[in-house]
mmCIF file of C-alpha atoms and ligand atoms in Angstrom:
data_model
loop_
_atom_site.group_PDB
_atom_site.id
_atom_site.type_symbol
_atom_site.label_atom_id
_atom_site.label_comp_id
_atom_site.label_asym_id
_atom_site.label_seq_id
_atom_site.Cartn_x
_atom_site.Cartn_y
_atom_site.Cartn_z
ATOM 1 C CA UNK Z 619 13.001 -6.648 -10.772
ATOM 2 C CA UNK Z 620 14.004 -9.871 -12.441
ATOM 3 C CA UNK Z 621 11.300 -12.376 -11.663
ATOM 4 C CA UNK Z 622 10.182 -15.280 -13.743
ATOM 5 C CA UNK Z 623 6.786 -15.862 -12.249
ATOM 6 C CA UNK Z 624 3.757 -14.333 -13.930
ATOM 7 C CA UNK Z 625 0.826 -13.608 -11.663
ATOM 8 C CA UNK Z 626 -2.628 -13.875 -13.164
ATOM 9 C CA UNK Z 627 -4.789 -11.335 -11.405
ATOM 10 C CA UNK Z 628 -8.331 -12.223 -10.425
ATOM 11 C CA UNK Z 629 -10.879 -10.563 -12.681
ATOM 12 C CA UNK Z 630 -12.798 -7.839 -10.864
ATOM 13 C CA UNK Z 631 -15.061 -4.861 -11.501
ATOM 14 C CA UNK Z 632 -13.600 -1.380 -11.824
ATOM 15 C CA UNK Z 633 -14.284 1.504 -9.479
ATOM 16 C CA UNK Z 634 -12.524 4.851 -9.117
ATOM 17 C CA UNK Z 635 -11.390 6.512 -5.930
ATOM 18 C CA UNK Z 636 -10.934 10.074 -7.089
ATOM 19 C CA UNK Z 637 -8.883 9.566 -10.222
ATOM 20 C CA UNK Z 638 -7.295 6.292 -9.049
ATOM 21 C CA UNK Z 639 -8.662 3.190 -10.775
ATOM 22 C CA UNK Z 640 -9.222 0.134 -8.592
ATOM 23 C CA UNK Z 641 -9.848 -3.339 -9.982
ATOM 24 C CA UNK Z 642 -10.142 -4.746 -13.503
ATOM 25 C CA UNK Z 643 -6.389 -5.095 -13.834
ATOM 26 C CA UNK Z 644 -5.565 -1.523 -12.770
ATOM 27 C CA UNK Z 645 -2.198 -1.151 -10.987
ATOM 28 C CA UNK Z 646 -2.536 -2.302 -7.382
ATOM 29 C CA UNK Z 647 -3.035 0.942 -5.459
ATOM 30 C CA UNK Z 648 -0.941 1.480 -2.323
ATOM 31 C CA UNK Z 649 -2.816 3.060 0.560
ATOM 32 C CA UNK Z 650 -1.998 4.364 3.989
ATOM 33 C CA UNK Z 651 -3.792 6.150 6.779
ATOM 34 C CA UNK Z 652 -2.903 9.281 8.693
ATOM 35 C CA UNK Z 653 -2.328 8.759 12.415
ATOM 36 C CA UNK Z 654 -2.486 12.384 13.484
ATOM 37 C CA UNK Z 655 -5.584 13.824 15.125
ATOM 38 C CA UNK Z 656 -7.741 14.765 12.153
ATOM 39 C CA UNK Z 657 -8.627 17.992 13.944
ATOM 40 C CA UNK Z 658 -4.905 18.828 13.938
ATOM 41 C CA UNK Z 659 -5.169 20.086 10.376
ATOM 42 C CA UNK Z 660 -1.603 21.344 10.078
ATOM 43 C CA UNK Z 661 0.038 18.073 11.116
ATOM 44 C CA UNK Z 662 -2.415 15.967 9.144
ATOM 45 C CA UNK Z 663 -1.617 17.899 5.963
ATOM 46 C CA UNK Z 664 2.079 17.625 6.723
ATOM 47 C CA UNK Z 665 1.731 13.838 7.042
ATOM 48 C CA UNK Z 666 -0.215 13.697 3.775
ATOM 49 C CA UNK Z 667 2.643 15.608 2.108
ATOM 50 C CA UNK Z 668 5.168 13.071 3.465
ATOM 51 C CA UNK Z 669 3.013 10.181 2.261
ATOM 52 C CA UNK Z 670 2.765 11.704 -1.212
ATOM 53 C CA UNK Z 671 6.553 11.977 -1.393
ATOM 54 C CA UNK Z 672 6.923 8.230 -0.964
ATOM 55 C CA UNK Z 673 4.296 7.474 -3.590
ATOM 56 C CA UNK Z 674 1.037 6.763 -1.752
ATOM 57 C CA UNK Z 675 -1.953 6.505 -4.127
ATOM 58 C CA UNK Z 676 -4.838 6.951 -1.681
ATOM 59 C CA UNK Z 677 -4.981 8.167 1.927
ATOM 60 C CA UNK Z 678 -7.545 7.262 4.566
ATOM 61 C CA UNK Z 679 -8.392 9.635 7.372
ATOM 62 C CA UNK Z 680 -10.514 8.742 10.380
ATOM 63 C CA UNK Z 681 -13.571 10.892 11.012
ATOM 64 C CA UNK Z 682 -14.756 10.053 14.538
ATOM 65 C CA UNK Z 683 -16.503 13.347 15.395
ATOM 66 C CA UNK Z 684 -18.246 16.289 13.817
ATOM 67 C CA UNK Z 685 -15.167 18.439 14.462
ATOM 68 C CA UNK Z 686 -13.022 15.966 12.562
ATOM 69 C CA UNK Z 687 -15.546 15.976 9.687
ATOM 70 C CA UNK Z 688 -15.161 19.765 9.509
ATOM 71 C CA UNK Z 689 -11.376 19.372 9.597
ATOM 72 C CA UNK Z 690 -11.644 16.749 6.839
ATOM 73 C CA UNK Z 691 -13.393 19.335 4.661
ATOM 74 C CA UNK Z 692 -10.560 21.844 5.130
ATOM 75 C CA UNK Z 693 -7.862 19.203 4.591
ATOM 76 C CA UNK Z 694 -9.537 17.960 1.418
ATOM 77 C CA UNK Z 695 -9.424 21.450 -0.076
ATOM 78 C CA UNK Z 696 -5.704 21.779 0.581
ATOM 79 C CA UNK Z 697 -4.398 18.487 -0.807
ATOM 80 C CA UNK Z 698 -4.633 16.858 -4.192
ATOM 81 C CA UNK Z 699 -4.752 13.168 -3.469
ATOM 82 C CA UNK Z 700 -7.830 10.940 -3.089
ATOM 83 C CA UNK Z 701 -9.023 10.832 0.511
ATOM 84 C CA UNK Z 702 -11.120 8.125 2.122
ATOM 85 C CA UNK Z 703 -13.170 9.032 5.185
ATOM 86 C CA UNK Z 704 -13.050 6.247 7.768
ATOM 87 C CA UNK Z 705 -16.387 6.048 9.558
ATOM 88 C CA UNK Z 706 -17.607 3.892 12.418
ATOM 89 C CA UNK Z 707 -20.940 3.872 14.229
ATOM 90 C CA UNK Z 708 -22.372 7.247 13.164
ATOM 91 C CA UNK Z 709 -24.058 7.313 9.742
ATOM 92 C CA UNK Z 710 -24.394 11.105 9.931
ATOM 93 C CA UNK Z 711 -20.596 11.471 9.816
ATOM 94 C CA UNK Z 712 -20.562 9.336 6.670
ATOM 95 C CA UNK Z 713 -23.066 11.608 4.967
ATOM 96 C CA UNK Z 714 -21.281 14.714 6.185
ATOM 97 C CA UNK Z 715 -17.933 13.397 4.884
ATOM 98 C CA UNK Z 716 -19.392 12.802 1.434
ATOM 99 C CA UNK Z 717 -20.720 16.351 1.408
ATOM 100 C CA UNK Z 718 -17.327 17.581 2.565
ATOM 101 C CA UNK Z 719 -15.601 16.049 -0.439
ATOM 102 C CA UNK Z 720 -14.579 12.485 0.524
ATOM 103 C CA UNK Z 721 -13.504 10.462 -2.524
ATOM 104 C CA UNK Z 722 -14.594 7.248 -0.820
ATOM 105 C CA UNK Z 723 -16.020 6.059 2.473
ATOM 106 C CA UNK Z 724 -14.797 3.162 4.525
ATOM 107 C CA UNK Z 725 -17.567 1.728 6.649
ATOM 108 C CA UNK Z 726 -18.350 -1.511 8.397
ATOM 109 C CA UNK Z 727 -22.114 -1.694 7.786
ATOM 110 C CA UNK Z 728 -22.304 -4.046 10.774
ATOM 111 C CA UNK Z 729 -21.648 -1.214 13.207
ATOM 112 C CA UNK Z 730 -23.652 1.509 11.474
ATOM 113 C CA UNK Z 731 -26.899 0.318 12.978
ATOM 114 C CA UNK Z 732 -30.199 -0.280 11.229
ATOM 115 C CA UNK Z 733 -30.813 -0.597 7.507
ATOM 116 C CA UNK Z 734 -32.455 2.817 7.324
ATOM 117 C CA UNK Z 735 -29.126 4.413 8.225
ATOM 118 C CA UNK Z 736 -27.205 2.311 5.744
ATOM 119 C CA UNK Z 737 -29.764 3.216 3.070
ATOM 120 C CA UNK Z 738 -29.210 6.887 3.773
ATOM 121 C CA UNK Z 739 -25.449 6.494 3.345
ATOM 122 C CA UNK Z 740 -25.889 4.564 0.111
ATOM 123 C CA UNK Z 741 -28.381 7.062 -1.308
ATOM 124 C CA UNK Z 742 -25.988 9.900 -0.556
ATOM 125 C CA UNK Z 743 -23.024 7.969 -2.034
ATOM 126 C CA UNK Z 744 -25.046 7.168 -5.156
ATOM 127 C CA UNK Z 745 -26.169 10.746 -5.605
ATOM 128 C CA UNK Z 746 -22.611 12.066 -5.240
ATOM 129 C CA UNK Z 747 -20.984 9.207 -7.144
ATOM 130 C CA UNK Z 748 -18.768 8.291 -4.204
ATOM 131 C CA UNK Z 749 -17.627 4.666 -3.778
ATOM 132 C CA UNK Z 750 -17.592 2.780 -0.507
ATOM 133 C CA UNK Z 751 -15.302 0.193 1.024
ATOM 134 C CA UNK Z 752 -17.126 -2.431 3.007
ATOM 135 C CA UNK Z 753 -14.560 -3.189 5.680
ATOM 136 C CA UNK Z 754 -15.125 -6.359 7.673
ATOM 137 C CA UNK Z 755 -12.767 -6.797 10.574
ATOM 138 C CA UNK Z 756 -12.372 -9.785 12.929
ATOM 139 C CA UNK Z 757 -12.417 -7.417 15.887
ATOM 140 C CA UNK Z 758 -15.834 -5.951 15.097
ATOM 141 C CA UNK Z 759 -17.915 -8.832 13.772
ATOM 142 C CA UNK Z 760 -21.733 -8.702 14.158
ATOM 143 C CA UNK Z 761 -23.049 -10.383 17.318
ATOM 144 C CA UNK Z 762 -25.286 -12.915 15.552
ATOM 145 C CA UNK Z 763 -22.452 -14.139 13.326
ATOM 146 C CA UNK Z 764 -20.046 -14.350 16.237
ATOM 147 C CA UNK Z 765 -22.656 -16.296 18.198
ATOM 148 C CA UNK Z 766 -23.120 -18.727 15.303
ATOM 149 C CA UNK Z 767 -19.399 -19.398 14.710
ATOM 150 C CA UNK Z 768 -18.142 -18.777 18.298
ATOM 151 C CA UNK Z 769 -14.900 -17.303 16.939
ATOM 152 C CA UNK Z 770 -14.002 -14.963 14.049
ATOM 153 C CA UNK Z 771 -13.022 -17.824 11.734
ATOM 154 C CA UNK Z 772 -12.692 -17.203 7.974
ATOM 155 C CA UNK Z 773 -16.214 -18.491 7.239
ATOM 156 C CA UNK Z 774 -17.662 -16.072 9.793
ATOM 157 C CA UNK Z 775 -15.855 -13.119 8.242
ATOM 158 C CA UNK Z 776 -16.969 -14.130 4.759
ATOM 159 C CA UNK Z 777 -20.584 -14.495 5.885
ATOM 160 C CA UNK Z 778 -20.499 -10.965 7.262
ATOM 161 C CA UNK Z 779 -18.984 -9.572 4.049
ATOM 162 C CA UNK Z 780 -21.426 -11.404 1.786
ATOM 163 C CA UNK Z 781 -24.359 -10.183 3.871
ATOM 164 C CA UNK Z 782 -23.280 -6.585 3.176
ATOM 165 C CA UNK Z 783 -22.433 -7.215 -0.466
ATOM 166 C CA UNK Z 784 -25.878 -8.708 -1.079
ATOM 167 C CA UNK Z 785 -27.529 -5.800 0.655
ATOM 168 C CA UNK Z 786 -25.594 -3.249 -1.423
ATOM 169 C CA UNK Z 787 -26.490 -5.262 -4.547
ATOM 170 C CA UNK Z 788 -30.175 -5.258 -3.582
ATOM 171 C CA UNK Z 789 -30.059 -1.449 -3.556
ATOM 172 C CA UNK Z 790 -28.449 -1.403 -7.008
ATOM 173 C CA UNK Z 791 -25.295 0.148 -5.642
ATOM 174 C CA UNK Z 792 -22.234 -1.305 -7.293
ATOM 175 C CA UNK Z 793 -19.533 1.293 -6.626
ATOM 176 C CA UNK Z 794 -17.845 -0.552 -3.816
ATOM 177 C CA UNK Z 795 -14.911 -2.717 -2.848
ATOM 178 C CA UNK Z 796 -14.608 -5.147 0.017
ATOM 179 C CA UNK Z 797 -11.999 -5.966 2.608
ATOM 180 C CA UNK Z 798 -11.803 -8.731 5.173
ATOM 181 C CA UNK Z 799 -9.061 -8.336 7.711
ATOM 182 C CA UNK Z 800 -7.819 -10.126 10.782
ATOM 183 C CA UNK Z 801 -4.592 -9.798 12.729
ATOM 184 C CA UNK Z 802 -4.128 -13.521 12.102
ATOM 185 C CA UNK Z 803 -2.417 -14.107 8.773
ATOM 186 C CA UNK Z 804 -4.025 -17.485 8.002
ATOM 187 C CA UNK Z 805 -7.523 -16.265 8.860
ATOM 188 C CA UNK Z 806 -7.111 -13.233 6.597
ATOM 189 C CA UNK Z 807 -5.699 -15.260 3.731
ATOM 190 C CA UNK Z 808 -8.290 -18.007 3.906
ATOM 191 C CA UNK Z 809 -11.187 -15.574 4.247
ATOM 192 C CA UNK Z 810 -10.038 -13.606 1.213
ATOM 193 C CA UNK Z 811 -9.538 -16.775 -0.793
ATOM 194 C CA UNK Z 812 -13.147 -17.803 -0.111
ATOM 195 C CA UNK Z 813 -14.464 -14.283 -0.698
ATOM 196 C CA UNK Z 814 -12.609 -13.868 -3.998
ATOM 197 C CA UNK Z 815 -14.601 -16.738 -5.500
ATOM 198 C CA UNK Z 816 -17.946 -15.346 -4.376
ATOM 199 C CA UNK Z 817 -17.866 -11.703 -5.479
ATOM 200 C CA UNK Z 818 -16.819 -9.684 -8.529
ATOM 201 C CA UNK Z 819 -16.066 -6.418 -6.724
ATOM 202 C CA UNK Z 820 -12.490 -5.244 -6.143
ATOM 203 C CA UNK Z 821 -10.824 -6.518 -2.968
ATOM 204 C CA UNK Z 822 -8.719 -4.389 -0.634
ATOM 205 C CA UNK Z 823 -6.155 -6.510 1.216
ATOM 206 C CA UNK Z 824 -4.039 -6.152 4.329
ATOM 207 C CA UNK Z 825 -3.251 -7.754 7.659
ATOM 208 C CA UNK Z 826 -4.825 -5.565 10.298
ATOM 209 C CA UNK Z 827 -3.176 -4.567 13.562
ATOM 210 C CA UNK Z 828 -0.136 -6.509 12.490
ATOM 211 C CA UNK Z 829 2.160 -4.950 15.069
ATOM 212 C CA UNK Z 830 5.236 -2.776 15.114
ATOM 213 C CA UNK Z 831 7.556 -2.211 12.179
ATOM 214 C CA UNK Z 832 9.416 -5.536 12.347
ATOM 215 C CA UNK Z 833 6.516 -7.808 13.281
ATOM 216 C CA UNK Z 834 4.080 -6.032 11.024
ATOM 217 C CA UNK Z 835 6.376 -6.118 8.034
ATOM 218 C CA UNK Z 836 6.936 -9.860 8.413
ATOM 219 C CA UNK Z 837 3.227 -10.641 8.912
ATOM 220 C CA UNK Z 838 2.134 -8.353 6.093
ATOM 221 C CA UNK Z 839 4.760 -9.701 3.702
ATOM 222 C CA UNK Z 840 3.716 -13.297 4.314
ATOM 223 C CA UNK Z 841 -0.010 -12.576 4.169
ATOM 224 C CA UNK Z 842 0.119 -10.294 1.164
ATOM 225 C CA UNK Z 843 2.479 -12.635 -0.678
ATOM 226 C CA UNK Z 844 0.025 -15.509 -0.288
ATOM 227 C CA UNK Z 845 -2.851 -13.379 -1.578
ATOM 228 C CA UNK Z 846 -1.104 -11.424 -4.306
ATOM 229 C CA UNK Z 847 0.695 -14.440 -5.731
ATOM 230 C CA UNK Z 848 -2.672 -16.126 -6.236
ATOM 231 C CA UNK Z 849 -3.991 -13.019 -7.991
ATOM 232 C CA UNK Z 850 -6.078 -11.627 -5.117
ATOM 233 C CA UNK Z 851 -5.901 -7.935 -4.225
ATOM 234 C CA UNK Z 852 -6.741 -4.749 -6.131
ATOM 235 C CA UNK Z 853 -5.472 -2.313 -3.523
ATOM 236 C CA UNK Z 854 -3.519 -2.799 -0.313
ATOM 237 C CA UNK Z 855 -2.510 -1.306 2.954
ATOM 238 C CA UNK Z 856 0.333 -2.524 5.117
ATOM 239 C CA UNK Z 857 -0.844 -1.707 8.651
ATOM 240 C CA UNK Z 858 2.061 -0.894 10.927
ATOM 241 C CA UNK Z 859 2.311 0.587 14.382
ATOM 242 C CA UNK Z 860 4.930 2.896 12.894
ATOM 243 C CA UNK Z 861 5.234 6.019 10.763
ATOM 244 C CA UNK Z 862 2.694 5.719 7.904
ATOM 245 C CA UNK Z 863 5.361 6.446 5.266
ATOM 246 C CA UNK Z 864 6.887 3.097 6.250
ATOM 247 C CA UNK Z 865 3.585 1.408 5.370
ATOM 248 C CA UNK Z 866 3.830 2.807 1.856
ATOM 249 C CA UNK Z 867 7.493 1.855 1.427
ATOM 250 C CA UNK Z 868 6.871 -1.715 2.622
ATOM 251 C CA UNK Z 869 3.775 -1.934 0.406
ATOM 252 C CA UNK Z 870 5.810 -1.021 -2.662
ATOM 253 C CA UNK Z 871 8.604 -3.345 -1.647
ATOM 254 C CA UNK Z 872 6.180 -6.280 -1.469
ATOM 255 C CA UNK Z 873 4.791 -5.448 -4.917
ATOM 256 C CA UNK Z 874 8.334 -4.982 -6.218
ATOM 257 C CA UNK Z 875 9.523 -8.379 -4.980
ATOM 258 C CA UNK Z 876 6.531 -10.036 -6.628
ATOM 259 C CA UNK Z 877 7.212 -8.196 -9.890
ATOM 260 C CA UNK Z 878 3.719 -6.661 -9.800
ATOM 261 C CA UNK Z 879 4.459 -2.970 -9.532
ATOM 262 C CA UNK Z 880 7.677 -1.060 -9.208
ATOM 263 C CA UNK Z 881 8.502 2.363 -7.931
ATOM 264 C CA UNK Z 882 11.971 3.750 -7.395
ATOM 265 C CA UNK Z 883 15.245 1.969 -6.900
ATOM 266 C CA UNK Z 884 15.363 -1.745 -6.249
ATOM 267 C CA UNK Z 885 18.610 -2.226 -4.338
ATOM 268 C CA UNK Z 886 20.410 -5.532 -4.604
ATOM 269 C CA UNK Z 887 23.054 -5.621 -1.885
ATOM 270 C CA UNK Z 888 25.146 -8.344 -0.318
ATOM 271 C CA UNK Z 889 25.001 -8.951 3.439
ATOM 272 C CA UNK Z 890 28.745 -8.112 3.589
ATOM 273 C CA UNK Z 891 31.652 -9.988 5.135
ATOM 274 C CA UNK Z 892 35.357 -9.387 5.651
ATOM 275 C CA UNK Z 893 35.900 -9.439 1.881
ATOM 276 C CA UNK Z 894 33.979 -6.210 1.335
ATOM 277 C CA UNK Z 895 36.090 -3.434 -0.154
ATOM 278 C CA UNK Z 896 33.776 -0.615 0.963
ATOM 279 C CA UNK Z 897 31.074 -0.239 3.628
ATOM 280 C CA UNK Z 898 28.139 -1.726 1.674
ATOM 281 C CA UNK Z 899 25.533 -1.355 4.422
ATOM 282 C CA UNK Z 900 26.299 2.313 4.965
ATOM 283 C CA UNK Z 901 26.332 3.015 1.216
ATOM 284 C CA UNK Z 902 22.947 1.334 0.640
ATOM 285 C CA UNK Z 903 21.337 3.081 3.606
ATOM 286 C CA UNK Z 904 22.625 6.488 2.555
ATOM 287 C CA UNK Z 905 21.581 6.036 -1.056
ATOM 288 C CA UNK Z 906 18.126 4.794 -0.083
ATOM 289 C CA UNK Z 907 17.526 8.101 1.717
ATOM 290 C CA UNK Z 908 19.101 10.280 -0.975
ATOM 291 C CA UNK Z 909 17.179 8.650 -3.829
ATOM 292 C CA UNK Z 910 13.717 8.553 -2.246
ATOM 293 C CA UNK Z 911 12.444 11.074 -4.790
ATOM 294 C CA UNK Z 912 13.044 8.723 -7.743
ATOM 295 C CA UNK Z 913 9.842 7.179 -9.082
ATOM 296 C CA UNK Z 914 11.231 5.363 -12.119
ATOM 297 C CA UNK Z 915 12.037 1.764 -11.351
ATOM 298 C CA UNK Z 916 15.676 0.796 -11.636
ATOM 299 C CA UNK Z 917 17.773 -2.133 -10.400
ATOM 300 C CA UNK Z 918 20.987 -1.111 -8.662
ATOM 301 C CA UNK Z 919 23.352 -3.759 -7.358
ATOM 302 C CA UNK Z 920 25.821 -2.796 -4.660
ATOM 303 C CA UNK Z 921 28.092 -5.709 -3.868
ATOM 304 C CA UNK Z 922 31.169 -5.629 -1.672
ATOM 305 C CA UNK Z 923 33.547 -7.771 -3.735
ATOM 306 C CA UNK Z 924 33.855 -9.701 -6.969
ATOM 307 C CA UNK Z 925 32.592 -13.025 -5.519
ATOM 308 C CA UNK Z 926 29.013 -12.120 -6.431
ATOM 309 C CA UNK Z 927 29.560 -8.571 -7.655
ATOM 310 C CA UNK Z 928 30.137 -9.189 -11.345
ATOM 311 C CA UNK Z 929 27.230 -11.606 -11.733
ATOM 312 C CA UNK Z 930 24.784 -9.216 -10.078
ATOM 313 C CA UNK Z 931 26.149 -6.155 -11.901
ATOM 314 C CA UNK Z 932 25.622 -7.850 -15.239
ATOM 315 C CA UNK Z 933 21.874 -8.152 -14.735
ATOM 316 C CA UNK Z 934 21.314 -4.763 -13.066
ATOM 317 C CA UNK Z 935 20.751 -1.342 -14.656
ATOM 318 C CA UNK Z 936 23.655 -0.021 -12.587
ATOM 319 C CA UNK Z 937 26.057 -2.226 -10.670
ATOM 320 C CA UNK Z 938 29.040 -1.734 -8.422
ATOM 321 C CA UNK Z 939 31.517 -4.472 -7.626
ATOM 322 C CA UNK Z 940 33.872 -3.678 -4.790
ATOM 323 C CA UNK Z 941 37.600 -3.775 -5.436
ATOM 324 C CA UNK Z 942 40.669 -2.298 -3.786
ATOM 325 C CA UNK Z 943 40.427 1.519 -3.419
ATOM 326 C CA UNK Z 944 38.364 1.918 -6.609
ATOM 327 C CA UNK Z 945 35.303 -0.168 -7.398
ATOM 328 C CA UNK Z 946 34.118 -1.326 -10.796
ATOM 329 C CA UNK Z 947 31.050 0.335 -12.298
ATOM 330 C CA UNK Z 948 28.634 -1.430 -14.664
ATOM 331 C CA UNK Z 949 25.891 0.144 -16.750
ATOM 332 C CA UNK Z 950 23.340 -2.123 -18.407
ATOM 333 C CA UNK Z 951 25.616 -5.031 -17.622
ATOM 334 C CA UNK Z 952 28.651 -3.507 -19.336
ATOM 335 C CA UNK Z 953 31.767 -2.658 -17.350
ATOM 336 C CA UNK Z 954 32.655 1.025 -17.626
ATOM 337 C CA UNK Z 955 36.157 2.443 -18.014
ATOM 338 C CA UNK Z 956 35.710 4.848 -15.124
ATOM 339 C CA UNK Z 957 35.823 3.441 -11.591
ATOM 340 C CA UNK Z 958 34.264 4.766 -8.399
ATOM 341 C CA UNK Z 959 36.440 5.940 -5.520
ATOM 342 C CA UNK Z 960 35.609 3.821 -2.473
ATOM 343 C CA UNK Z 961 36.206 6.855 -0.253
ATOM 344 C CA UNK Z 962 33.530 8.878 -2.103
ATOM 345 C CA UNK Z 963 31.354 6.086 -3.420
ATOM 346 C CA UNK Z 964 27.950 7.373 -2.228
ATOM 347 C CA UNK Z 965 28.319 10.687 -4.042
ATOM 348 C CA UNK Z 966 29.800 9.186 -7.187
ATOM 349 C CA UNK Z 967 27.192 6.445 -7.378
ATOM 350 C CA UNK Z 968 24.360 8.913 -6.879
ATOM 351 C CA UNK Z 969 25.667 10.927 -9.834
ATOM 352 C CA UNK Z 970 25.799 7.788 -11.991
ATOM 353 C CA UNK Z 971 22.268 6.715 -11.039
ATOM 354 C CA UNK Z 972 20.775 10.147 -11.714
ATOM 355 C CA UNK Z 973 22.672 10.365 -15.022
ATOM 356 C CA UNK Z 974 21.312 6.973 -16.059
ATOM 357 C CA UNK Z 975 17.836 8.167 -15.162
ATOM 358 C CA UNK Z 976 18.230 11.274 -17.363
ATOM 359 C CA UNK Z 977 19.544 9.141 -20.230
ATOM 360 C CA UNK Z 978 16.537 6.823 -20.016
ATOM 361 C CA UNK Z 979 14.178 9.828 -20.199
ATOM 362 C CA UNK Z 980 15.772 11.122 -23.438
HETATM 363 FE FE1 SF4 B 46 31.281 -10.976 1.232
HETATM 364 FE FE2 SF4 B 46 31.781 -10.481 -1.302
HETATM 365 FE FE3 SF4 B 46 29.729 -12.058 -0.635
HETATM 366 FE FE4 SF4 B 46 29.597 -9.452 -0.197
HETATM 367 S S1 SF4 B 46 29.760 -10.471 -2.181
HETATM 368 S S2 SF4 B 46 29.072 -11.079 1.261
HETATM 369 S S3 SF4 B 46 31.682 -8.973 0.335
HETATM 370 S S4 SF4 B 46 31.886 -12.478 -0.335
#
């Protein structure tokens, strides 16, 4: 991705979730969460496999019951990706999940109950060297804080997070990260901005309950842009009421646009008009599906005519500029002798992209 802005990341401590480093300038990890019933082991594993294909770094699984904790144990043994157990209310499920192999816990200490229960979780996490995410959410703020602020405003969310951070600190437990989320973009952004100046631990970012694919993508893009561009965020999740693989794809796309982390093909395509010499939209959509397996980052410009085609092709790794019947092909900005048949352009372009990938590996 050609971007001329350099983002200075906020300095933070380092923790590890399984083998994935979080914080202290590690690549921003992209997370998602399964939305199958955890007790439906077969479908949960199948969803994990799909998420791995699109490059997820860490997967969270909810553990609401003892049966799901037992299922978590079986799932953990059959997959090789860090798993976070998502726990609410019941501290015993947190302890069980650690014993069953969780690489991290996500808890909101505010709904776990008394300090004795939190202490038990922390002791178990310490003993097993398992990190924790303190997850503060506008929808589940502690009663006393809500009473004080009347509404889950950024200051209220930060006060809740700091309360937990200080408590974890007082127990000499430092293997944790923190998240503050709200479905309101400005609340989330402001709360994280305040929090980032008060703590040294890694911060997990995301806009919670952001809505369906379209709404959620827009809200998440705006919110995460504001945070990431000011250096805040060590790991992220794009929450969508949609297939979890879409969360991962959108997460990477946001990082790609900001020039922070790339994975796979970055398509540059024109919106098309009557000048297009081949069906650009169809070609891009088909190639996006066909090339999902590619992890190496590469810029591919697919432009319908020479108005903008040559300029874009010259700064892409591979570029196509539409022209009558056969379109011009560029590699590393240089026009190639061979042209691509417009009638077979998807297949021919796929061959060129994969060839370029092989060349770059040698
Ligand atoms: Fe139309 Fe050409 Fe512009 Fe694409 S590049 S929108 S085909 S003028």
